[in-house]
Coordinates of C-alpha atoms in Angstrom, one line a residue:
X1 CA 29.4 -5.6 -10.3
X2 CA 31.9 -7.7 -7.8
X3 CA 35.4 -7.2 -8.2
X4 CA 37.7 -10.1 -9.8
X5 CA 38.4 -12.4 -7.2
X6 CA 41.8 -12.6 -5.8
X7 CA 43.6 -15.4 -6.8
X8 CA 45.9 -18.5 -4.7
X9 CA 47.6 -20.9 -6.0
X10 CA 49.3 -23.5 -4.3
X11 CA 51.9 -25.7 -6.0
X12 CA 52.4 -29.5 -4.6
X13 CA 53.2 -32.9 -4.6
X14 CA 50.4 -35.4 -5.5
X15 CA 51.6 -37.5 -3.0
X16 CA 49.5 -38.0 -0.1
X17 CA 51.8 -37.0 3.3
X18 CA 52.5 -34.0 1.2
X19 CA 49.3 -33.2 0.0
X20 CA 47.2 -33.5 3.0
X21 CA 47.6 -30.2 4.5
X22 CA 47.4 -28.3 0.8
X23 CA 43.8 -29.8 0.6
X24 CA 43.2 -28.9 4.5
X25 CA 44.5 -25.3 3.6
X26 CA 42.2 -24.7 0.8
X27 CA 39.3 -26.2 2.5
X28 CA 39.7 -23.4 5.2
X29 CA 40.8 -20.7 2.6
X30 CA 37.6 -21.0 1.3
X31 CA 35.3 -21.2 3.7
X32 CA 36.9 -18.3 5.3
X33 CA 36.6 -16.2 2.2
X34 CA 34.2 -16.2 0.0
X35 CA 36.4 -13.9 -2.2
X36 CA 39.3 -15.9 -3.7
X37 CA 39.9 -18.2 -5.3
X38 CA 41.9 -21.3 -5.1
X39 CA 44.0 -22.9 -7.6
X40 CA 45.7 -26.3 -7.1
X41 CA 49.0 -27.4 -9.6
X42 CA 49.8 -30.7 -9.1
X43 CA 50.3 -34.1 -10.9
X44 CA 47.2 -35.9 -11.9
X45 CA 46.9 -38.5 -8.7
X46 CA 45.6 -35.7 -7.0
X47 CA 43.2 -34.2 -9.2
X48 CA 40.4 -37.0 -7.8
X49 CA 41.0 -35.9 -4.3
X50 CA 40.7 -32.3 -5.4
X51 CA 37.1 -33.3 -6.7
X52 CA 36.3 -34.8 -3.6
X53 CA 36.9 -31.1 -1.9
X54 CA 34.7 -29.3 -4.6
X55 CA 31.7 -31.7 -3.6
X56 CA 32.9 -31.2 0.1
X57 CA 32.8 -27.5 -0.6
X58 CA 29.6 -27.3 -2.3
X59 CA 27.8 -29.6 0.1
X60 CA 29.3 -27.4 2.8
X61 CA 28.6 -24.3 0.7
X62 CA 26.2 -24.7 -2.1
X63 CA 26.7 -23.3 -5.4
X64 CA 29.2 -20.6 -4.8
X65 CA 31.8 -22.9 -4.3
X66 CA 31.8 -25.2 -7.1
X67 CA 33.9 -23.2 -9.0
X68 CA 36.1 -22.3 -6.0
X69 CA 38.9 -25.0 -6.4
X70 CA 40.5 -25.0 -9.6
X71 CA 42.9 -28.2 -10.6
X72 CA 46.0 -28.1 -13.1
X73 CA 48.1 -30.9 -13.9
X74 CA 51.7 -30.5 -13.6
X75 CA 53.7 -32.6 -16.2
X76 CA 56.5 -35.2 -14.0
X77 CA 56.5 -37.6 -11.1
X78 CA 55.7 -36.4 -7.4
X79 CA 58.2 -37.0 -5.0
X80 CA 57.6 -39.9 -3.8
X81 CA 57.1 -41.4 -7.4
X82 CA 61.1 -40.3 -8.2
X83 CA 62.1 -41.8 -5.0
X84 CA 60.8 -44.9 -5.0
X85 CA 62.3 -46.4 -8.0
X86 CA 65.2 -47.9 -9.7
X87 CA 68.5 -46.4 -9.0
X88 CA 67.0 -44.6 -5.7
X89 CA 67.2 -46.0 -2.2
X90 CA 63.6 -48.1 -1.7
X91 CA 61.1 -48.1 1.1
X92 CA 62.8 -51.4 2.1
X93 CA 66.1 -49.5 2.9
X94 CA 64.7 -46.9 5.5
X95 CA 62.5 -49.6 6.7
X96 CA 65.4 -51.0 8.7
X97 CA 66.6 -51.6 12.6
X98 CA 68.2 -48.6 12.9
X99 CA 71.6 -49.9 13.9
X100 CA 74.6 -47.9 13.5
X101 CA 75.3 -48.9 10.5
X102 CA 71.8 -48.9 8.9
X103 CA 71.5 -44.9 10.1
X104 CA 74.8 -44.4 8.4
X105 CA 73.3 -45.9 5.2
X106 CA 70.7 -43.6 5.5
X107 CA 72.7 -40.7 5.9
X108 CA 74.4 -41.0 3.1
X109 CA 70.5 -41.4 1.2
X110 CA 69.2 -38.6 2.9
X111 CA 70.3 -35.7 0.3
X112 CA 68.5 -38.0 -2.5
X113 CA 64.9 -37.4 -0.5
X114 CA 65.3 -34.2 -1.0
X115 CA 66.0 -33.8 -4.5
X116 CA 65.2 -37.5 -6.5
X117 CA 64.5 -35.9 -9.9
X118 CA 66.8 -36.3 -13.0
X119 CA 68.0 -32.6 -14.4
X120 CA 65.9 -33.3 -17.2
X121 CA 62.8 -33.9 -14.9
X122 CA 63.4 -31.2 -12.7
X123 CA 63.3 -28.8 -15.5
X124 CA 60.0 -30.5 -17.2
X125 CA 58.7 -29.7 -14.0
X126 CA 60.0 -26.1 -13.3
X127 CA 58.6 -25.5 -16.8
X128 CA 55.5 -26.5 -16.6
X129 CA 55.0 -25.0 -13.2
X130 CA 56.0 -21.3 -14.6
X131 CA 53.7 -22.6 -17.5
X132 CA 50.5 -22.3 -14.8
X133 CA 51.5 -19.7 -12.5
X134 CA 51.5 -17.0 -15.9
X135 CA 48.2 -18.8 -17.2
X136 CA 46.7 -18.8 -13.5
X137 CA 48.8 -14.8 -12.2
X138 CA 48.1 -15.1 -8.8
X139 CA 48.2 -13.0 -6.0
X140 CA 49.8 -15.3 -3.4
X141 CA 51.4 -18.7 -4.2
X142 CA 51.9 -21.2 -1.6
X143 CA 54.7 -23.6 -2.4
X144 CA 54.8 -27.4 -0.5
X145 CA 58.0 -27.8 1.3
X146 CA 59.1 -31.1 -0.3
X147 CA 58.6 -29.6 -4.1
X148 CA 61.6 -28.2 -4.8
X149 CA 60.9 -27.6 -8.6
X150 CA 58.2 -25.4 -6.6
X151 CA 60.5 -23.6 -4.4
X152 CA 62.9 -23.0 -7.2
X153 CA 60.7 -21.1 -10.0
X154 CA 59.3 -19.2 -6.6
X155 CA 62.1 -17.9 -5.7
X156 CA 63.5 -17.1 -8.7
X157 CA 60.9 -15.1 -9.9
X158 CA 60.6 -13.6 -6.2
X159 CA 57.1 -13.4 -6.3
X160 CA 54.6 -12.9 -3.5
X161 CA 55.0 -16.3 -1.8
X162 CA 55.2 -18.6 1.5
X163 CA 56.0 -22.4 2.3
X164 CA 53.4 -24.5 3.4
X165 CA 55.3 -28.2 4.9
X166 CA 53.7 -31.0 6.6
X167 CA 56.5 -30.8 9.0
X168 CA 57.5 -29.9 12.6
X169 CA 59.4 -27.3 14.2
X170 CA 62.0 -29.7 14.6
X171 CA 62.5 -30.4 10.9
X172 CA 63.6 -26.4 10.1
X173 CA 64.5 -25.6 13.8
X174 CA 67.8 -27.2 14.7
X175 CA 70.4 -25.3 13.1
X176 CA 69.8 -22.3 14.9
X177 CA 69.7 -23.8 18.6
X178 CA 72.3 -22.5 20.7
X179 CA 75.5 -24.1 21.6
X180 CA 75.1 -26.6 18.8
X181 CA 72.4 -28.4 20.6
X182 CA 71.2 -30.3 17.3
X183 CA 74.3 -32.4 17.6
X184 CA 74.1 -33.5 21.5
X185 CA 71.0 -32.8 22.3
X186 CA 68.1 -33.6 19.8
X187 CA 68.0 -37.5 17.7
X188 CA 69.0 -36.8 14.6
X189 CA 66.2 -38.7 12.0
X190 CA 65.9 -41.9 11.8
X191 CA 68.2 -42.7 14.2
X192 CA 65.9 -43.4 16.7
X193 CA 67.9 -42.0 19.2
X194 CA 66.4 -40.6 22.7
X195 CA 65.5 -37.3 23.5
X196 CA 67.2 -35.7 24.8
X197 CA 70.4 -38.2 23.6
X198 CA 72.3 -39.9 26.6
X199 CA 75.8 -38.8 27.4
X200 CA 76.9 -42.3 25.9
X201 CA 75.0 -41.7 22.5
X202 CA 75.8 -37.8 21.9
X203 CA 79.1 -39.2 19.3
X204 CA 76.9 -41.6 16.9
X205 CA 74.6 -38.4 17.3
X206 CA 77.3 -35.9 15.9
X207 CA 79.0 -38.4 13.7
X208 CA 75.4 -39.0 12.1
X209 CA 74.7 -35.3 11.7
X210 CA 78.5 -34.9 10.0
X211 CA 77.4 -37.7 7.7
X212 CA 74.5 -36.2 6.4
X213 CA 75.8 -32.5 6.2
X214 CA 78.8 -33.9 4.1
X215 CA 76.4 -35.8 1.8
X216 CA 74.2 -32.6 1.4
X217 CA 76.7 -30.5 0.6
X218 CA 78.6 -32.3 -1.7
X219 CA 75.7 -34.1 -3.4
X220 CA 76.4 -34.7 -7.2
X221 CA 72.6 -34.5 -8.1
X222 CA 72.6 -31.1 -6.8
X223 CA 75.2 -29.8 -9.2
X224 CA 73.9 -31.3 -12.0
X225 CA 70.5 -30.2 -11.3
X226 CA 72.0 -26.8 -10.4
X227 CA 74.2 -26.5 -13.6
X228 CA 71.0 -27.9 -15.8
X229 CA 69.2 -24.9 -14.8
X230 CA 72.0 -22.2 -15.2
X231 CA 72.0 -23.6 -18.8
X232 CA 68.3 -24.4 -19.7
X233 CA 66.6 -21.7 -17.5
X234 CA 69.4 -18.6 -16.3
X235 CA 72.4 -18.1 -14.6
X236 CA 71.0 -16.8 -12.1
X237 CA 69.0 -19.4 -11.0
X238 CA 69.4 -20.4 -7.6
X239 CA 68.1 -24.6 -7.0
X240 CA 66.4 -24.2 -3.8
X241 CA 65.2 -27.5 -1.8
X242 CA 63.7 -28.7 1.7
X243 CA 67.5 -28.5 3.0
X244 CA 67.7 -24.8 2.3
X245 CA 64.7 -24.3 4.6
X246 CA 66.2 -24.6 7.6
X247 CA 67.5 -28.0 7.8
X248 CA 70.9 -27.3 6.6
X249 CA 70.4 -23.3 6.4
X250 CA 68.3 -20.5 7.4
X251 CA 65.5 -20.0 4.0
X252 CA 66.2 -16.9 1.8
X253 CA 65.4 -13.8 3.6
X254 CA 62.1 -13.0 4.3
X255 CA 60.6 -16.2 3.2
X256 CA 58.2 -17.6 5.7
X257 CA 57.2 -21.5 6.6
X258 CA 53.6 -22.2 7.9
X259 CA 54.3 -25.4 9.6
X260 CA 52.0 -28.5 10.9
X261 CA 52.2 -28.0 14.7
X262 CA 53.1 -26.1 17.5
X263 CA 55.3 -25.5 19.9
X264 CA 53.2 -26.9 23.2
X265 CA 53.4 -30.7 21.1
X266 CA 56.8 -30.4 19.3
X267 CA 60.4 -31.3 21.2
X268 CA 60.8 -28.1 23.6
X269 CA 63.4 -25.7 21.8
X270 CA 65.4 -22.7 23.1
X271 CA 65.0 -21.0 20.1
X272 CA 61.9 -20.6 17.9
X273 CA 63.5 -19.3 14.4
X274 CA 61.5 -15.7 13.4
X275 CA 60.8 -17.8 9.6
X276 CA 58.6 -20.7 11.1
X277 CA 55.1 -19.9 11.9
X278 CA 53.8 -22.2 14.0
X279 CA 49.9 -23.0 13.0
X280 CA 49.1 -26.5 15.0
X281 CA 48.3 -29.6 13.8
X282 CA 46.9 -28.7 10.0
X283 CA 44.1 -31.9 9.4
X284 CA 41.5 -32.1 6.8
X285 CA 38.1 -31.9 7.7
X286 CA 36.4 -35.1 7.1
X287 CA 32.1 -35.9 6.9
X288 CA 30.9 -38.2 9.6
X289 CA 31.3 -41.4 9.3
X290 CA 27.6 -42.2 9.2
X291 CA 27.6 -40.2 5.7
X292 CA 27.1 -41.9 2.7
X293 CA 30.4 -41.3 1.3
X294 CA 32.0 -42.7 3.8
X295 CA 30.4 -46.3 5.9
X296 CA 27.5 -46.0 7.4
X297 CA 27.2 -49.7 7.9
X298 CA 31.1 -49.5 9.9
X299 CA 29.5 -46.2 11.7
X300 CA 26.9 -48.6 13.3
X301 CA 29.3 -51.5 14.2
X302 CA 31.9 -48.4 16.2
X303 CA 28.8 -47.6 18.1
X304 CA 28.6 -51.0 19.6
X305 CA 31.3 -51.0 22.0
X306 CA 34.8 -49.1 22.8
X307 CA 37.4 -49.7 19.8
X308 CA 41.0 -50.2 19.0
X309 CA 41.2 -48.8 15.8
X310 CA 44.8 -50.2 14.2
X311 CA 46.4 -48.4 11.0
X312 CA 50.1 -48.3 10.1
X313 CA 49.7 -46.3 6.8
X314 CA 50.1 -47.0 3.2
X315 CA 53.8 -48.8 3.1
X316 CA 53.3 -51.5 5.9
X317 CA 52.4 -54.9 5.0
X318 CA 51.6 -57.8 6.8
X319 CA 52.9 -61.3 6.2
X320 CA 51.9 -64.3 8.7
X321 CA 54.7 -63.5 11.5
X322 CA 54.3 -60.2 11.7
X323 CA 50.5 -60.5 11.8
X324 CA 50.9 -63.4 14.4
X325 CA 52.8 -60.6 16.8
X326 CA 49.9 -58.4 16.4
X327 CA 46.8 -60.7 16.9
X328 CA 49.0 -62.4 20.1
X329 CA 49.1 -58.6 21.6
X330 CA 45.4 -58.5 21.2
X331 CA 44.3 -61.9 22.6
X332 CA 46.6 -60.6 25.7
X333 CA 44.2 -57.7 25.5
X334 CA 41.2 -59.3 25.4
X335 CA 41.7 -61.3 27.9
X336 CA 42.7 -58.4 30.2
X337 CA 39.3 -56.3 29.3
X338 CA 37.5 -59.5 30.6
X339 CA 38.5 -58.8 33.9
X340 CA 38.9 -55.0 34.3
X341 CA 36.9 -52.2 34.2
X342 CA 34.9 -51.3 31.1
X343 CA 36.3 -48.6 29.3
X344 CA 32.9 -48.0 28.2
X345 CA 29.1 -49.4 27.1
X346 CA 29.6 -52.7 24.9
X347 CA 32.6 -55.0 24.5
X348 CA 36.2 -54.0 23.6
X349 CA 36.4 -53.9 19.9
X350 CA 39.2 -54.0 17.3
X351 CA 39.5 -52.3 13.6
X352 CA 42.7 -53.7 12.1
X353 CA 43.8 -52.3 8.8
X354 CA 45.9 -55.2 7.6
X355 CA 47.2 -55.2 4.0
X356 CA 48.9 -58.2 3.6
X357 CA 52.3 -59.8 1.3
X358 CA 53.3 -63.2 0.7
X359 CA 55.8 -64.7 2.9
X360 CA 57.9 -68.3 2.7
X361 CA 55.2 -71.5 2.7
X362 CA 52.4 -68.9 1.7
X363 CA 50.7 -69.0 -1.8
X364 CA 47.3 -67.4 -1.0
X365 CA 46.3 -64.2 -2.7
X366 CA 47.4 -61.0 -0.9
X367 CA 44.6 -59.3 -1.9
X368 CA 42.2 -61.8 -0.4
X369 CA 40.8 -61.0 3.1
X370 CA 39.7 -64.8 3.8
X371 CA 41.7 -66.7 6.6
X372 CA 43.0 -69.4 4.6
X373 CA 46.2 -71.7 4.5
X374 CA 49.2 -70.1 6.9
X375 CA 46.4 -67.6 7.4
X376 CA 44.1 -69.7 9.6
X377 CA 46.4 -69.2 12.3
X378 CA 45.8 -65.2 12.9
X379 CA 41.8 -66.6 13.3
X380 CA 42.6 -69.1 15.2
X381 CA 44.5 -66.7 17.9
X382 CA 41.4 -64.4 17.8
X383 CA 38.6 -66.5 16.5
X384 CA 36.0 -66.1 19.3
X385 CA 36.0 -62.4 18.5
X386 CA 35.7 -62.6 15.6
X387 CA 33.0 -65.4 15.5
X388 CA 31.4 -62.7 17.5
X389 CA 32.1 -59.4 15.3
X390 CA 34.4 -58.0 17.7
X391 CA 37.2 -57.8 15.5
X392 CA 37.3 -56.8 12.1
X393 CA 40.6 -57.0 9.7
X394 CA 40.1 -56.0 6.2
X395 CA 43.1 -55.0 3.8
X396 CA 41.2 -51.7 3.1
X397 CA 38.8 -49.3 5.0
X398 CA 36.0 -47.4 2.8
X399 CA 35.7 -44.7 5.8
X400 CA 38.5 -41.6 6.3
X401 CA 40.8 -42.7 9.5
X402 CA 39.7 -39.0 10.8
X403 CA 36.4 -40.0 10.0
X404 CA 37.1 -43.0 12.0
X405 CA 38.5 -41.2 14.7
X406 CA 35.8 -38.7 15.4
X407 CA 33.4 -41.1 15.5
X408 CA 33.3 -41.2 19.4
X409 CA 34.0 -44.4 19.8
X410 CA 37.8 -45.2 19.2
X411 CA 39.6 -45.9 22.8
X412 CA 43.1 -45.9 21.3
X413 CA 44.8 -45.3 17.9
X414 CA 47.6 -47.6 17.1
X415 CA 49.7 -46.5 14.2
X416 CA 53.1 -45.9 12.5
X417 CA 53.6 -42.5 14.0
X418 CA 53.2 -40.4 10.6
X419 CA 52.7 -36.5 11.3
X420 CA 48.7 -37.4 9.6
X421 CA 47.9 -40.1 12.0
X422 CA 49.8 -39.1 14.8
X423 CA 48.3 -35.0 15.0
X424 CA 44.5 -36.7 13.8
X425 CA 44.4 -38.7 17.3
X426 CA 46.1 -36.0 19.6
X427 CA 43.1 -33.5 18.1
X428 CA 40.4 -35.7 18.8
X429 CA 41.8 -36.6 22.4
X430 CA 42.8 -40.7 21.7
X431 CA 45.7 -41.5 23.2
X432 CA 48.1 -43.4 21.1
X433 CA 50.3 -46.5 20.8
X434 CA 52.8 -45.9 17.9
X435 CA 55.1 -48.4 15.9
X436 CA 57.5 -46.4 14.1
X437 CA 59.4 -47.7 11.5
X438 CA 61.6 -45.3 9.7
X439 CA 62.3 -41.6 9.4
X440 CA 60.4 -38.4 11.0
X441 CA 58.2 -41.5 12.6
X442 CA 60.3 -42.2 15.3
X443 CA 60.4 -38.7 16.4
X444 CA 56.5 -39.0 16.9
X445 CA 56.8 -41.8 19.0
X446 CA 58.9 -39.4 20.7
X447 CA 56.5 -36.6 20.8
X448 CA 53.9 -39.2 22.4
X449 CA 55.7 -40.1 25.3
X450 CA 57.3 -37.0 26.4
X451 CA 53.3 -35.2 25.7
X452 CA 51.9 -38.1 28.2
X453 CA 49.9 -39.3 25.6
X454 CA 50.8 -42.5 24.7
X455 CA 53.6 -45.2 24.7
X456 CA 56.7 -46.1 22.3
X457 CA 55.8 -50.0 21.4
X458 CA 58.7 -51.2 19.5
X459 CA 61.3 -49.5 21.2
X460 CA 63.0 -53.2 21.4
X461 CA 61.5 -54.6 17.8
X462 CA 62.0 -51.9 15.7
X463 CA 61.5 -51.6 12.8
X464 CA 58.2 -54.2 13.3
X465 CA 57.1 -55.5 16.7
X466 CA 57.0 -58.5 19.4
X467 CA 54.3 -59.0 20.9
X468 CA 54.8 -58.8 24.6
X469 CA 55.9 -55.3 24.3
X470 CA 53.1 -54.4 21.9
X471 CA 51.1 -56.0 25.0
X472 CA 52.9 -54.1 27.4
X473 CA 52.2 -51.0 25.5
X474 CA 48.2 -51.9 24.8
X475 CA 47.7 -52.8 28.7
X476 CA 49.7 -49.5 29.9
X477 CA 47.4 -47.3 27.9
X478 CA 44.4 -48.7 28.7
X479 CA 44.5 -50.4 31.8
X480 CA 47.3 -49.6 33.4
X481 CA 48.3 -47.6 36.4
X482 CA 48.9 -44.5 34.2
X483 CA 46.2 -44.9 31.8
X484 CA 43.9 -42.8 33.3
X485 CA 46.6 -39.7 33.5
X486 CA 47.3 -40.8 29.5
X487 CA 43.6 -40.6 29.1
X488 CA 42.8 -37.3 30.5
X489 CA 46.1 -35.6 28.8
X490 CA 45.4 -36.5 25.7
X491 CA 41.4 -35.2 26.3
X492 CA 43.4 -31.5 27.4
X493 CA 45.6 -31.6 24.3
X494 CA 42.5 -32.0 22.1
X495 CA 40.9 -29.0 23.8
X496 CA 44.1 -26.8 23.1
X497 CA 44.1 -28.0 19.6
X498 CA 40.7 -28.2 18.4
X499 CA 39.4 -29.7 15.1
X500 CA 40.0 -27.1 12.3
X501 CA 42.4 -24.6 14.4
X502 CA 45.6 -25.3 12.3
X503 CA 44.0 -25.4 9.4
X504 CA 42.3 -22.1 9.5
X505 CA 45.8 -20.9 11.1
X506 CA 48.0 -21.6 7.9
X507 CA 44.5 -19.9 5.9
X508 CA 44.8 -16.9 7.8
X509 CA 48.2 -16.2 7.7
X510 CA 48.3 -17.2 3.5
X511 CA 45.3 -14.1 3.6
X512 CA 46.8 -11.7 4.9
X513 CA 49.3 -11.7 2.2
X514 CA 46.9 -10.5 -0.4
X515 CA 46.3 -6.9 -0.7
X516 CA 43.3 -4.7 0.6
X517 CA 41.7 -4.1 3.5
X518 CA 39.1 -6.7 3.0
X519 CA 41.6 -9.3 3.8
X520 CA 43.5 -8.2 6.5
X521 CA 42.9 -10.1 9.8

């Protein structure tokens, strides 16, 4: 008779940026062993995408893993549901020019990301999470970085445990760099700031760091979440959240952070902290896009020619200016690729992911994807490639970006510069254009120019864009004098960080926390 399986549970957020690499981890955990068993505690957004890994699994698999994955609800709102609504800061708010005073602003929010939950909630939560771990006893839990119910219970009970984040080095790393380098030397977030910071920027760069340690450490959400569970769960209850972790302070001894890159494509530090394990870019695996759970029918339209694939996430909408910058930049484009050198067989194509809102003198339907009214214009600017199929821009795209991506024939990536989109591209070798907006995003644009893989287009324009340096940006890339040099770099940083690689990292450094020979690597 086997023995019992050994048991991992990871506890997360539902929310998608979070998410991401705990469904990437588990996808590797169990390929890599076909003797555990994986449990997933989160809220119920992500219980569908958890299906959609069982049937990945078991298609990858067959029988044996479709009972690998187990899902549990966890009672509460995910992260991102407790900060985006009344009484916290809005998307709106970070999606700002990142002035001085807009940076102060969100200094001041920045201890509110970190812990948005009531008392009240943040107990439920606790609760309900201590509820599955003793229903569930696991050998190893894995704890997401921006769940600090999560990293609360875990390290109060001090069980066997480690933190799985989304992040970079750079989020836990700073603290610890000599001669107090994260206040001269490295942008603080959202600032937008250069790497390294100019002599004549260094005092907004200290003054912003003051303001955010201030707000952390005197935060009065933090007490009264604190002092809620000295009275509800114990004294000795130590509230433990993403600041603790190395942004503010060094983690608790001994605990470890598997983290979603690598040295080689992060800011270059003196100082790698002994807590952070480095496991590269941590991406799901995604089926081809010719699969039938993905679009076949979009798989044979990428095959026609090279493409610009376009996507700025979930939380950027278009309204008729803004869209009117874009489709200017890619008429400029066009144009160009008439009369230079193919970047491959076919014409230049472009997938545009364009969600759209309403805007003043605009009364047509968001949701609709016909050119109508103020609309007619963005057709009019591109209309003969479109007539001709060259361009498609739809609200929503049935196919995976990574599926996208791999598909061979994506030239360039334009996005928002979130760690998903941004570490997808670099691992299948696409050089980037990125149009940050707020947060950790700016830092990728960072990370793109200073890896020589693609260019900062909204350095000017930020938080949206104008379209002659979107143009600029578009032409440098892919016809420009460099544009080879971006080319071939980003082909060598997708060798060094092959598909998969980060994913089976974080798996095999989560394994060898279990006990027995079998699982030692």
């Amino acid at each position: 008779m086997a023995p019992p399986k050994k048991k991992i549970i990871f506890l997360t957020n539902s929310d998608y940026g979070q998410a991401n690499v705990v469904l990437s981890v588990a996808y590797a955990l169990v390929h890599k062993s076909q003797d555990v068993e994986v449990h997933i505690a989160s809220q119920a957004r992500l219980k569908g995408p958890t299906s959609r890994l069982v049937k990945q699994l078991t298609a990858d698999l067959g029988a044996a893993a479709v009972d690998a994955v187990k899902f549990h609800e966890v009672a509460g709102l995910s992260h991102f549901d407790s900060v985006d609504r009344p009484g916290n800061p809005t998307m709106e708010t970070w999606l700002v020019n990142p002035n001085f005073s807009n940076v102060t602003r969100n200094m001041l929010n920045i201890a509110g990301l970190a812990l948005p939950w009531s008392p009240e909630e943040f107990v439920e939560i606790y609760q309900d999470l201590e509820r599955i771990w003793n229903d569930v006893k696991p050998h190893v839990t894995v704890a997401e970085a921006f769940f600090a119910p999560a990293l609360t219970f875990c390290n109060r009970i001090k069980m066997n445990w480690i933190v799985l984040a989304p992040n970079t080095i750079k989020d836990f790393a700073l603290p610890l760099q000599p001669k107090m380098a994260m206040l001269w030397k490295y942008p603080v977030i959202c600032s937008s700031l250069p790497f390294p910071v100019p002599l004549h920027l260094i005092p907004f760069n200290v003054f912003y760091n003051v303001v955010a340690g201030v707000t952390v450490s005197t935060n009065k959400r933090h007490t009264r979440v604190s002092g809620h569970l000295h009275k509800v769960i114990g004294p000795d209850t130590q509230l433990l959240t993403m600041n603790q972790l190395g942004l503010v302070k060094a983690p608790p001894q001994g605990l470890r952070l598997l983290v979603a890159n690598s040295p080689d494509i992060d800011f270059p530090f003196e100082v790698l902290p002994e807590f952070i394990t480095p496991c590269g870019p941590i991406t799901r695996a995604a089926p081809a896009i010719s699969d039938t759970t993905q679009d076949p029918e979009m798989a044979s339209w990428l095959s026609r020619g090279p493409t610009v694939y376009m996507n700025l996430g979930t939380h950027h909408f278009f309204d008729v200016p803004l869209a009117r910058e874009v489709a200017l930049a890619f008429r400029r484009l066009f144009d160009l690729a008439k009369c230079s050198k193919p970047l491959g067989q076919g014409n230049l194509q472009v997938l545009w992911k364009m969600p759209r809102k309403t805007s003043d003198g605009d009364d047509t339907d968001p949701s609709s994807t016909d050119f109508l009214g103020p609309w007619k214009e963005i057709k009019s600017i591109l209309s003969p490639e479109m007539d001709n199929d060259q361009v498609r821009i739809l609200d929503w795209i049935i196919a995976e970006p990574k599926s996208i991506l791999e598909s061979g024939n994506v030239v360039l990536s334009v996005n928002h510069g979130g760690s998903n989109s941004f570490h997808e591209a670099l691992c299948t070798g696409i050089p980037q254009v990125v149009l940050p907006g707020w947060a950790d995003c700016y830092d990728f644009a960072q990370r793109a120019e200073i890896l020589g893989i693609g260019k900062w287009a909204n350095r000017k324009a930020k938080p949206y864009w104008k379209r002659d340096e979107l143009g600029d940006c578009l032409e440098g890339v892919l016809f420009g004098p460099h544009a080879k040099m971006i080319q071939a770099r980003a082909k060598d940083l997708s060798k060094r960080h092959p598909e998969g690689a980060g994913r089976l990292k974080a798996a095999v450094e989560i394994l060898a926390l279990l006990d027995g020979p079998e699982f030692k690597v």
